[in-house]
């Protein structure tokens, strides 16, 4: 038995090798003890094979020394059939090691990383490779102590054909570390990986790939990042955060990813032959240039919508004599032969302010092709551009050129070529924009061949419909039996719900005319981690709720959650949440984060608490509770609390949200209760995009909007305010006038409501 797993194989040395034949061994190991035994005596050429099955709580220490001719391999018996679950991780250290075919799932790493190319601070991996491996949704339940998934140390390592998806905690998905000389000038190669969906984090720390840190950013890294596919990497404003020198980022595809490839620190990087497909998705970005000697050539960007630092192309202003962690001046940037197609924004000298006064110098912008359906060049200029030479760029039919010299406006007919990209039909324009030789990396080209890349999120109403009657417990039982994506269709009747309904999947609950719901506990719905809820065509009353303060119709679990969630209400009537004081409609949990909260065509009346409480992150770290909040076409009346309180504190600029849209609502006598400490009808603090349009506000306190950082966009337009004063909008950090736009609002001091 002892030796049964030790299979001796004769390793045939390749004839060209200098070494004599070595009897390499293959160990098929069944458990952690056998693995440790095998690893303790590994020789060049040996292979350790993990038996197919579930390996739980397995911290793999793969420490060995192979040779260039005879590397040492750690592999799955069948690629993808070795599951590392629970609290597992991998550290490799030594030389010429290969790891292949592992699948990290259903758990999280107990340490700082899932895969680390080192065993200790000084014992690193060199000339080693991790391939054919997956890390899927391998998350700690503590959202903001997530660590990195992959940490590359040492030199000459390769990370290829892996898939990393579903990171929901803070910490970069993959980091190249340069924190000692042994990890600098590393010549790593990161290629053919599938960087799959990374949901919006709602904070800094959601980068997908970071190379270096500001501290070591003047060191050259020589890392090659090529042929990877970045699929909806939406964590934060930076998809790739390059913070070191002499890296090459090429032939990658960025698909509908919110954020940019940012050359944040370090000089002499090359960004070429990359393709960005924004497909019109909000906040999709391109390339952001900072520092010296950066080359940006032959990239193709299409349908990219981002603005400001998240634009399709952003050339930043620097800080004179910048500290290492601020903004070094753009010097000797070469931006040539790029195609900018339906790119909404190109920003030159972006971020120009009292600190960032150093405009780009010695730079070239040439042979680029700009074509936008809206006959615009999309260019904005924020400072002196005399340091950039503009030469031989063409723009499709722009009504007006933003920059006079170096751009020619022409009518350019574009046709889609076999490679899926658009090129000018006119052969005379062939030398502008990206090359026809570009071959975009496909999703299929990346990740392990054994792995079917899953969709992580389930859409509402994508599953089966179950008809539910109003008999006691029927709703509860149907909910328990339902699958994510299913619809519970309630038949006519009154539903008295006697226990809080835990929503731990994606569920739609639909009523019809004559469906009424009341509940006997402090909450009707509790959103658990992984749950999302859509309600429609229901009337919900608070009359049967307990006579105690602080009831809440819908709330998140009290535990922190890591899955983003969605909450939607359409054609819902909510009334009589007034049995006691502070009876709220929705209360966010601490460390809960909504992708979207959407309330449409609904009516709310006689409520003693607040409608939406989205102010649970009071630590002022730029963390908040919801990315998109929309109220449209609703009626709110006689609400003692506030319509909403959205809070994003601090000065961090790593997120695009929150976004708040309040359209075409009727809001009467909302926020006048003595327990509404905000004394506001709604309070938005640190919201990045606000649109309050076409509403009728009557007999309610003021709107309060606090602008923090990030040049927030606020529009308050076409509203009627009766018996109320004008919105109070303040700049908490920026000096100068308030940047909000207030237009076409009408104010009548006397109330017009009938009380
Ligand atoms: Ca960041």
XYZ file of C-alpha atoms and ligand atoms in Angstrom:
756
model
C 0.000 0.000 0.000
C 2.760 2.362 0.996
C 4.402 2.244 -2.366
C 1.352 1.726 -4.466
C 1.021 5.405 -5.181
C 4.666 5.747 -5.990
C 4.893 4.958 -9.623
C 8.362 4.878 -10.953
C 8.794 5.861 -14.498
C 11.898 6.122 -16.468
C 12.403 9.591 -17.642
C 14.042 9.627 -20.978
C 16.357 12.483 -21.288
C 16.174 14.384 -24.504
C 19.159 13.534 -26.602
C 20.387 17.077 -26.794
C 20.686 17.456 -23.052
C 23.983 17.404 -21.343
C 22.746 15.547 -18.303
C 22.775 11.795 -18.170
C 19.525 9.881 -18.043
C 17.737 10.516 -14.814
C 15.221 8.169 -13.300
C 12.414 10.649 -12.858
C 9.539 9.590 -10.681
C 5.845 10.104 -10.985
C 3.905 10.257 -7.764
C 0.170 9.834 -7.872
C -0.872 11.166 -4.492
C -4.221 10.598 -2.796
C -3.978 12.806 0.255
C -2.037 15.640 1.846
C 0.390 13.344 3.698
C 1.331 11.547 0.515
C 1.782 14.900 -1.168
C 4.115 16.156 1.578
C 6.161 12.932 1.370
C 6.497 13.240 -2.366
C 7.485 16.895 -2.308
C 10.167 16.299 0.320
C 12.329 14.356 -2.135
C 11.560 15.780 -5.547
C 14.278 15.633 -8.177
C 14.411 17.292 -11.575
C 11.953 15.719 -13.968
C 9.646 14.361 -11.277
C 5.902 14.662 -11.599
C 3.471 14.893 -8.703
C -0.068 14.085 -9.747
C -2.981 14.957 -7.472
C -5.671 12.311 -7.679
C -9.011 13.464 -9.031
C -11.424 14.492 -6.322
C -12.096 17.159 -3.752
C -9.109 18.382 -1.808
C -10.414 20.390 1.082
C -8.328 22.770 3.222
C -5.179 21.956 1.296
C -2.410 24.527 1.582
C -0.069 23.372 -1.132
C 3.603 24.058 -0.529
C 5.260 23.198 -3.790
C 8.896 23.855 -3.061
C 11.417 22.179 -5.308
C 14.211 22.776 -7.749
C 13.933 21.559 -11.283
C 16.199 22.363 -14.168
C 15.623 23.933 -17.521
C 15.884 20.502 -19.118
C 13.924 18.707 -16.433
C 11.317 20.837 -14.722
C 9.281 19.465 -11.836
C 5.541 19.260 -12.399
C 2.548 19.388 -10.097
C -0.516 18.405 -12.048
C -4.108 17.298 -11.778
C -4.775 13.666 -12.645
C -7.441 15.028 -14.967
C -7.288 18.768 -15.588
C -10.240 20.421 -13.838
C -11.112 17.314 -11.803
C -8.912 18.259 -8.875
C -10.960 20.697 -6.813
C -9.232 22.794 -4.197
C -11.999 23.780 -1.805
C -12.404 25.183 1.675
C -9.344 27.039 2.851
C -6.845 25.998 0.216
C -4.059 27.825 -1.525
C -0.823 27.277 -3.410
C 2.652 28.572 -2.768
C 5.379 27.632 -5.166
C 9.049 28.391 -4.672
C 12.235 27.212 -6.272
C 13.068 26.928 -9.947
C 11.636 25.336 -13.058
C 8.328 24.314 -11.556
C 5.133 23.721 -13.508
C 1.665 23.662 -11.967
C -1.230 22.621 -14.169
C -4.924 21.802 -14.157
C -6.042 22.867 -10.667
C -9.482 24.260 -9.865
C -9.934 26.521 -6.852
C -13.619 26.808 -6.019
C -16.102 26.820 -3.128
C -13.840 28.366 -0.545
C -11.211 31.000 0.001
C -7.544 31.259 0.769
C -6.640 31.452 4.451
C -3.579 33.525 3.515
C -2.927 36.681 1.557
C -3.219 35.035 -1.851
C -4.648 31.965 -3.525
C -1.601 31.393 -5.712
C 1.678 32.910 -4.654
C 4.998 32.572 -6.452
C 6.939 32.428 -3.206
C 7.103 30.422 -0.017
C 8.472 33.151 2.180
C 9.676 36.707 1.807
C 13.059 35.500 0.597
C 12.208 32.142 -0.967
C 10.720 32.984 -4.344
C 9.835 31.101 -7.502
C 11.846 31.667 -10.667
C 11.507 30.168 -14.156
C 8.216 28.652 -13.075
C 4.804 28.381 -14.615
C 1.187 28.087 -13.527
C -1.099 27.042 -16.346
C -4.473 25.517 -17.120
C -5.779 26.510 -13.682
C -8.978 28.197 -12.493
C -9.835 30.376 -9.526
C -13.592 30.841 -9.452
C -15.543 32.906 -6.891
C -12.980 31.994 -4.252
C -13.921 34.670 -1.758
C -13.558 35.326 1.917
C -16.786 36.536 3.494
C -15.014 39.671 4.707
C -15.361 41.901 1.698
C -12.657 44.386 2.594
C -9.940 42.003 3.721
C -9.870 39.924 0.615
C -6.190 39.929 -0.369
C -4.991 39.198 -3.881
C -5.793 36.050 -5.780
C -2.501 35.673 -7.618
C 0.782 37.231 -6.530
C 3.733 36.918 -8.880
C 7.185 37.247 -7.351
C 10.649 36.297 -8.567
C 11.733 36.388 -12.183
C 11.023 34.688 -15.492
C 7.739 33.180 -14.399
C 4.820 32.491 -16.660
C 1.106 32.594 -15.829
C -0.891 31.390 -18.811
C -4.135 29.796 -19.952
C -5.743 30.314 -16.568
C -9.188 31.661 -15.707
C -9.791 34.039 -12.819
C -13.378 35.110 -12.284
C -15.867 36.181 -9.671
C -13.598 38.083 -7.324
C -15.969 39.928 -5.008
C -13.627 41.122 -2.297
C -11.128 43.963 -2.185
C -7.608 43.284 -3.392
C -6.389 42.982 -6.943
C -7.200 39.843 -8.852
C -3.588 39.493 -9.913
C -0.538 41.423 -8.738
C 3.014 41.454 -10.030
C 5.139 42.338 -7.029
C 8.413 44.236 -7.376
C 9.124 44.697 -3.699
C 12.663 43.315 -3.736
C 15.479 43.305 -6.248
C 14.847 39.593 -6.837
C 11.400 40.423 -8.214
C 12.393 43.397 -10.393
C 13.397 43.154 -14.047
C 11.342 39.999 -13.856
C 10.517 39.256 -17.493
C 7.345 37.471 -16.420
C 4.879 36.513 -19.085
C 1.151 36.742 -18.382
C -0.641 35.397 -21.408
C -3.798 33.742 -22.717
C -5.626 34.165 -19.443
C -9.341 34.692 -19.078
C -9.909 37.516 -16.622
C -13.618 36.941 -16.188
C -16.338 38.950 -14.574
C -15.309 41.066 -11.647
C -18.442 42.755 -10.230
C -18.399 46.389 -9.155
C -16.674 46.532 -5.782
C -18.035 49.900 -4.623
C -14.629 50.990 -3.330
C -10.965 51.275 -4.200
C -9.113 47.958 -4.393
C -11.008 46.380 -7.264
C -8.239 46.378 -9.896
C -7.944 43.274 -12.037
C -4.206 43.355 -12.755
C -1.596 45.501 -11.088
C 2.079 45.520 -12.022
C 4.208 47.088 -9.311
C 3.330 49.684 -6.716
C 4.141 53.377 -6.599
C 6.982 52.709 -4.160
C 9.009 50.651 -6.672
C 7.579 52.272 -9.775
C 10.873 53.673 -11.053
C 12.162 50.103 -11.382
C 11.786 48.318 -14.667
C 9.595 45.259 -14.574
C 9.866 43.953 -18.173
C 6.601 42.097 -17.758
C 4.837 40.891 -20.892
C 1.040 40.943 -20.696
C -0.391 39.545 -23.892
C -3.309 37.748 -25.479
C -5.499 37.969 -22.411
C -9.268 38.519 -22.442
C -10.712 40.929 -19.903
C -14.426 40.197 -19.717
C -16.509 42.727 -17.763
C -13.749 43.521 -15.310
C -15.824 46.152 -13.508
C -14.243 46.230 -10.056
C -13.210 49.892 -10.106
C -11.780 52.642 -12.328
C -8.563 50.753 -13.072
C -8.695 47.449 -14.938
C -4.941 47.271 -15.348
C -2.953 49.471 -13.005
C 0.554 49.630 -14.396
C 2.952 50.900 -11.724
C 6.388 50.010 -13.057
C 8.552 50.525 -16.119
C 9.337 48.748 -19.380
C 6.261 46.546 -19.512
C 4.579 45.502 -22.730
C 0.813 45.181 -22.821
C -0.259 43.809 -26.167
C -2.916 41.880 -28.081
C -5.337 41.893 -25.188
C -9.086 42.335 -25.528
C -11.114 44.388 -23.071
C -14.769 43.438 -23.406
C -17.410 45.709 -21.851
C -15.107 46.436 -18.946
C -15.819 49.530 -16.871
C -12.492 51.246 -16.271
C -9.210 51.816 -18.032
C -5.790 50.438 -18.691
C -3.890 52.992 -16.631
C -0.181 53.728 -16.950
C -0.320 55.023 -13.395
C 3.397 54.959 -12.531
C 6.631 53.947 -14.242
C 8.172 54.894 -17.561
C 8.848 53.349 -20.935
C 5.844 51.054 -21.266
C 4.438 49.854 -24.570
C 0.708 49.450 -25.104
C 0.025 48.044 -28.543
C -2.397 45.967 -30.609
C -5.031 45.905 -27.888
C -8.748 45.942 -28.636
C -11.396 47.583 -26.460
C -15.034 46.741 -27.165
C -17.150 49.025 -24.992
C -20.409 48.217 -26.807
C -21.830 51.454 -25.441
C -21.753 50.190 -21.857
C -21.520 53.033 -19.356
C -18.048 53.837 -18.001
C -16.201 51.597 -20.426
C -12.806 53.182 -20.902
C -9.567 52.833 -22.778
C -6.038 53.944 -22.035
C -4.871 56.546 -19.505
C -1.368 57.920 -19.971
C 0.846 59.339 -17.223
C 4.691 59.456 -16.865
C 7.514 59.419 -19.424
C 8.344 57.502 -22.606
C 5.032 55.706 -23.028
C 4.201 54.229 -26.424
C 0.556 53.739 -27.373
C 0.265 52.345 -30.859
C -1.984 50.345 -33.088
C -4.773 49.930 -30.541
C -8.413 49.668 -31.574
C -11.180 51.095 -29.389
C -14.860 50.986 -30.297
C -18.071 51.989 -28.508
C -16.255 53.239 -25.439
C -18.315 55.704 -23.409
C -16.206 56.741 -20.410
C -15.379 60.337 -19.541
C -12.868 62.252 -17.448
C -10.120 59.892 -16.189
C -12.166 57.010 -17.522
C -12.190 58.230 -21.137
C -11.314 56.138 -24.142
C -8.050 58.053 -24.325
C -6.803 60.209 -21.449
C -3.502 62.062 -21.409
C -3.000 63.454 -17.930
C -1.399 66.561 -16.588
C 1.365 65.973 -14.068
C 2.550 67.521 -10.847
C 5.844 69.484 -11.106
C 8.549 67.567 -9.209
C 5.936 65.014 -8.359
C 6.222 62.812 -5.360
C 6.466 59.171 -6.357
C 2.833 58.478 -5.571
C 1.348 61.500 -7.350
C 1.353 62.283 -11.072
C 4.548 62.445 -13.096
C 4.405 64.639 -16.162
C 3.712 63.047 -19.522
C 6.991 63.389 -21.432
C 7.836 61.802 -24.774
C 4.541 59.950 -25.210
C 4.052 58.486 -28.677
C 0.419 57.889 -29.510
C 0.189 56.667 -33.054
C -1.926 54.573 -35.416
C -4.806 54.026 -33.025
C -8.441 53.688 -34.098
C -10.895 55.588 -31.930
C -14.312 54.590 -33.184
C -17.444 55.806 -31.464
C -15.267 56.802 -28.596
C -17.200 59.407 -26.644
C -14.242 61.141 -25.034
C -10.573 61.876 -25.638
C -9.170 64.078 -22.874
C -5.902 65.981 -23.224
C -4.154 67.478 -20.179
C -6.814 65.877 -18.018
C -6.804 66.647 -14.335
C -5.291 70.104 -14.815
C -5.737 71.900 -11.511
C -3.784 73.890 -8.932
C -1.612 70.847 -8.175
C -1.436 69.177 -11.592
C -0.017 72.052 -13.603
C 2.566 70.227 -15.746
C 1.053 69.758 -19.207
C 2.386 66.992 -21.510
C 5.701 67.699 -23.296
C 7.787 66.287 -26.180
C 4.887 64.114 -27.239
C 3.438 62.978 -30.539
C -0.142 62.219 -31.550
C -0.109 61.022 -35.121
C -1.828 58.831 -37.725
C -4.768 58.183 -35.460
C -8.249 57.640 -36.860
C -11.218 59.174 -35.078
C -14.748 58.403 -36.190
C -17.909 59.051 -34.216
C -21.491 58.661 -35.388
C -22.353 61.986 -33.795
C -19.984 63.946 -36.038
C -17.752 64.971 -33.179
C -14.086 64.394 -32.485
C -14.878 63.841 -28.792
C -11.806 65.809 -27.806
C -11.626 67.968 -24.670
C -8.600 70.079 -23.843
C -7.841 71.123 -20.270
C -4.480 72.861 -20.508
C -1.702 74.000 -22.844
C -1.107 71.452 -25.611
C 1.962 73.044 -27.165
C 3.999 70.096 -25.867
C 2.133 67.629 -28.068
C 2.795 67.511 -31.791
C -0.412 66.669 -33.630
C 0.324 65.383 -37.099
C -1.657 63.593 -39.794
C -4.700 62.484 -37.853
C -8.044 62.006 -39.576
C -11.487 62.600 -38.160
C -14.729 61.416 -39.685
C -17.047 64.281 -40.610
C -16.640 66.307 -37.435
C -18.774 69.430 -37.575
C -15.966 71.239 -35.872
C -12.377 70.266 -35.023
C -11.382 70.880 -31.426
C -7.699 71.115 -32.316
C -6.855 73.095 -35.461
C -3.548 71.603 -36.477
C -2.797 68.010 -37.275
C -6.371 66.831 -37.764
C -8.191 66.614 -41.076
C -11.928 66.201 -41.214
C -13.045 63.820 -43.952
C -16.025 61.667 -44.700
C -14.849 58.188 -43.829
C -16.906 55.141 -44.727
C -16.039 52.303 -42.404
C -16.536 48.637 -43.188
C -16.187 45.723 -40.829
C -13.366 43.439 -41.855
C -13.089 39.721 -41.273
C -11.269 40.318 -37.991
C -14.419 42.014 -36.656
C -12.951 45.515 -36.668
C -13.912 48.604 -38.644
C -11.579 50.085 -41.248
C -11.867 52.893 -43.780
C -13.094 51.704 -47.142
C -10.983 54.262 -48.942
C -7.517 52.753 -49.593
C -6.048 56.234 -49.357
C -6.835 56.137 -45.634
C -5.225 52.755 -45.012
C -2.289 54.249 -43.173
C -4.465 55.819 -40.466
C -5.588 54.005 -37.344
C -4.957 50.404 -36.376
C -3.529 47.840 -38.748
C -5.687 45.409 -40.664
C -3.283 42.733 -39.450
C -4.666 43.031 -35.914
C -6.163 39.738 -34.737
C -8.233 40.305 -31.598
C -7.786 37.639 -28.942
C -11.052 35.743 -28.505
C -12.616 34.454 -25.318
C -12.057 30.952 -26.659
C -8.344 31.629 -27.071
C -7.981 32.164 -23.351
C -8.242 30.125 -20.171
C -7.932 26.357 -19.776
C -9.397 24.259 -22.574
C -11.197 22.056 -20.023
C -13.123 24.968 -18.514
C -16.519 26.194 -19.716
C -16.631 29.834 -18.734
C -19.841 30.413 -16.793
C -22.067 33.481 -16.527
C -21.954 34.565 -12.919
C -25.160 36.501 -12.567
C -28.697 35.216 -13.046
C -31.253 37.560 -14.613
C -34.648 38.156 -13.071
C -37.412 36.063 -14.660
C -34.928 33.863 -16.489
C -36.242 30.634 -14.916
C -39.567 28.910 -14.367
C -42.839 30.436 -13.185
C -44.583 28.870 -10.183
C -48.176 29.728 -9.354
C -48.713 30.362 -5.652
C -51.964 30.515 -3.699
C -52.687 32.529 -0.581
C -53.041 29.523 1.722
C -50.800 29.792 4.802
C -47.129 28.993 4.159
C -47.693 28.497 0.425
C -45.556 31.507 -0.453
C -42.822 30.424 1.943
C -42.799 26.886 0.553
C -42.764 28.064 -3.046
C -39.878 30.397 -2.267
C -37.904 27.612 -0.609
C -38.407 25.310 -3.583
C -37.685 27.902 -6.271
C -34.451 28.138 -8.222
C -32.515 31.295 -8.929
C -34.199 33.167 -11.774
C -37.671 31.776 -11.039
C -40.905 33.746 -10.800
C -43.530 33.259 -8.095
C -46.865 34.293 -9.562
C -49.313 35.035 -6.760
C -52.980 34.356 -7.440
C -55.660 36.708 -6.222
C -56.104 36.848 -2.454
C -54.608 38.179 0.738
C -51.259 36.808 1.845
C -50.471 37.046 5.533
C -46.778 36.326 5.901
C -45.918 35.052 9.363
C -42.149 34.749 9.062
C -39.500 36.898 7.373
C -38.903 35.556 3.875
C -35.195 34.971 3.340
C -34.198 35.801 -0.228
C -31.010 33.870 -0.980
C -31.474 33.553 -4.740
C -32.675 35.671 -7.641
C -36.459 35.776 -7.220
C -39.329 37.649 -8.810
C -42.616 37.849 -6.910
C -45.464 38.977 -9.127
C -48.984 39.741 -8.107
C -51.962 40.774 -10.086
C -54.996 42.902 -9.395
C -56.355 42.093 -5.945
C -53.184 40.615 -4.496
C -52.497 42.083 -1.062
C -49.745 41.176 1.356
C -49.287 41.898 5.051
C -46.654 40.598 7.431
C -46.548 39.746 11.102
C -42.859 40.046 11.826
C -40.538 43.048 11.872
C -39.526 42.403 8.257
C -41.230 40.936 5.239
C -38.107 40.209 3.178
C -34.501 39.702 4.240
C -31.958 39.727 1.406
C -29.299 37.146 2.181
C -25.890 37.006 0.463
C -26.555 36.048 -3.156
C -30.202 37.090 -3.085
C -31.902 39.587 -5.409
C -35.572 40.508 -5.354
C -38.036 41.899 -7.890
C -41.574 42.742 -6.794
C -44.375 43.757 -9.113
C -48.127 44.359 -9.054
C -48.510 43.891 -5.313
C -50.124 45.862 -2.516
C -48.141 45.567 0.700
C -49.487 46.870 3.997
C -47.830 47.259 7.376
C -51.029 46.853 9.388
C -50.166 43.420 10.783
C -46.562 44.230 11.722
C -45.614 44.156 15.413
C -46.214 47.308 17.422
C -42.553 48.143 17.866
C -40.240 50.811 16.579
C -37.857 50.191 13.662
C -39.748 47.635 11.606
C -38.329 47.353 8.093
C -40.245 45.958 5.157
C -37.144 44.864 3.240
C -33.623 44.726 4.556
C -30.292 43.056 3.963
C -29.087 40.407 6.338
C -27.235 41.846 9.321
C -24.113 39.961 8.245
C -21.769 41.647 5.736
C -22.315 40.281 2.246
C -19.983 39.908 -0.713
C -22.410 39.331 -3.586
C -23.789 42.447 -5.175
C -27.566 42.388 -5.364
C -30.499 43.921 -7.249
C -33.779 45.158 -5.807
C -36.625 46.170 -8.052
C -40.207 47.274 -7.367
C -42.664 48.032 -10.146
C -46.359 48.776 -9.732
C -46.176 48.120 -6.018
C -48.364 49.888 -3.471
C -46.815 50.204 -0.028
C -49.024 51.681 2.654
C -49.609 52.026 6.341
C -46.134 51.310 7.607
C -47.202 53.322 10.641
C -47.985 51.023 13.518
C -45.073 52.558 15.417
C -42.306 55.039 14.634
C -39.353 54.541 12.261
C -41.025 51.904 10.081
C -38.768 51.828 6.999
C -39.290 50.491 3.502
C -35.692 49.437 2.804
C -32.660 49.408 5.030
C -29.274 48.514 3.584
C -26.947 46.334 5.571
C -23.448 47.377 6.571
C -21.099 46.146 3.795
C -24.033 45.337 1.546
C -23.798 46.609 -2.024
C -26.558 46.883 -4.621
C -25.761 46.917 -8.325
C -29.117 48.565 -8.724
C -32.176 49.551 -6.764
C -35.017 50.505 -9.077
C -38.477 51.627 -7.993
C -40.945 52.506 -10.735
C -44.660 53.234 -11.060
C -45.266 52.575 -7.387
C -47.117 54.320 -4.570
C -45.977 54.845 -1.009
C -48.135 56.414 1.690
C -48.505 56.667 5.460
C -45.021 55.590 6.410
C -43.298 56.600 9.663
C -39.742 55.796 8.530
C -37.542 56.242 5.471
C -37.945 54.869 1.955
C -34.309 54.020 1.137
C -31.573 53.953 3.785
C -28.278 53.725 1.916
C -25.953 55.316 4.429
C -24.382 52.430 6.299
C -20.735 52.986 5.371
C -19.724 55.716 7.758
C -15.980 55.000 7.795
C -15.281 57.567 5.046
C -13.200 55.195 2.940
C -15.135 55.795 -0.264
C -17.321 52.743 0.383
C -21.056 52.984 -0.273
C -24.197 50.858 -0.511
C -25.573 51.117 -4.059
C -24.189 51.799 -7.544
C -27.440 52.786 -9.308
C -30.550 54.032 -7.515
C -33.547 54.931 -9.675
C -36.930 56.269 -8.611
C -39.197 56.935 -11.587
C -42.895 57.592 -11.935
C -43.769 56.987 -8.295
C -46.013 58.751 -5.788
C -44.746 59.319 -2.280
C -47.020 60.938 0.256
C -47.116 61.330 4.018
C -43.718 59.805 4.632
C -42.250 60.992 7.951
C -38.741 59.914 7.067
C -36.626 60.712 4.059
C -36.946 59.565 0.465
C -33.370 58.418 0.458
C -30.118 58.951 2.206
C -27.110 57.925 0.110
C -23.692 58.279 1.700
C -20.256 57.812 0.205
C -17.738 59.437 2.520
C -14.083 60.273 2.090
C -11.969 61.465 -0.827
C -11.306 58.276 -2.747
C -11.748 58.530 -6.535
C -11.699 54.871 -7.523
C -15.384 54.355 -8.255
C -17.822 55.592 -10.872
C -20.795 55.592 -8.534
C -23.020 56.052 -6.798
C -25.511 57.163 -9.456
C -28.915 58.464 -8.395
C -31.796 59.140 -10.784
C -35.073 60.614 -9.527
C -37.455 61.167 -12.433
C -41.111 62.127 -12.718
C -42.148 61.375 -9.180
C -44.792 63.095 -7.118
C -43.436 63.748 -3.634
C -45.805 65.241 -1.086
C -45.201 65.756 2.595
C -42.077 63.608 2.724
C -39.435 64.064 5.417
C -41.337 66.267 7.856
C -41.296 63.831 10.773
C -39.406 64.934 13.885
C -37.239 61.813 13.728
C -35.893 62.729 10.285
C -32.649 64.086 11.648
C -31.405 65.025 8.184
C -34.174 67.630 7.897
C -34.048 66.912 4.166
C -36.379 65.248 1.710
C -33.379 63.464 0.323
C -29.680 63.591 1.097
C -26.971 62.652 -1.358
C -23.398 62.728 -0.049
C -20.530 61.914 -2.390
C -22.816 60.732 -5.191
C -20.978 60.922 -8.529
C -23.895 61.223 -10.932
C -27.239 62.739 -9.905
C -30.233 63.524 -12.089
C -33.346 64.871 -10.416
C -35.759 65.707 -13.223
C -39.425 66.325 -13.793
C -40.560 65.740 -10.236
C -43.212 67.544 -8.249
C -42.093 68.220 -4.688
C -44.743 69.536 -2.299
C -44.546 70.538 1.381
C -41.292 68.747 2.057
C -37.946 69.904 3.432
C -35.013 70.714 1.150
C -32.939 68.478 -1.067
C -29.371 68.296 0.264
C -26.530 67.378 -2.084
C -22.941 67.316 -0.843
C -20.314 67.167 -3.568
C -17.096 65.574 -2.415
C -14.403 64.623 -4.944
C -14.238 63.318 -8.506
C -15.989 66.191 -10.295
C -19.515 64.896 -9.634
C -22.210 65.510 -12.216
C -25.424 66.874 -10.785
C -28.482 67.977 -12.728
C -31.651 69.269 -11.089
C -34.049 70.198 -13.868
C -37.704 70.714 -14.697
C -38.934 70.145 -11.179
C -41.768 71.932 -9.439
C -41.182 72.820 -5.808
C -44.228 73.945 -3.854
C -43.963 75.220 -0.315
C -40.258 74.439 -0.322
C -36.935 76.157 -0.720
C -34.263 75.528 -3.315
C -31.920 72.525 -3.089
C -28.877 73.026 -0.882
C -25.838 71.946 -2.877
C -22.378 72.253 -1.355
C -18.821 71.618 -2.485
C -17.118 70.022 0.500
C -13.597 69.894 -0.960
C -13.366 71.798 -4.227
C -12.927 75.527 -4.127
C -14.884 77.718 -6.486
C -18.508 77.742 -7.522
C -20.879 74.831 -7.087
C -20.713 72.676 -10.206
C -24.311 71.458 -10.194
C -26.659 72.415 -13.010
C -30.065 73.713 -11.906
C -32.384 74.587 -14.771
C -36.085 75.099 -15.348
C -37.130 74.466 -11.798
C -40.117 76.371 -10.491
C -40.572 77.406 -6.900
C -43.793 78.499 -5.289
C -43.534 79.371 -1.654
C -47.102 78.548 -0.777
C -48.151 74.998 -0.685
C -50.386 73.837 -3.473
C -51.269 70.556 -1.864
C -54.595 69.712 -0.364
C -53.899 68.448 3.110
Ca -7.394 51.710 -7.473
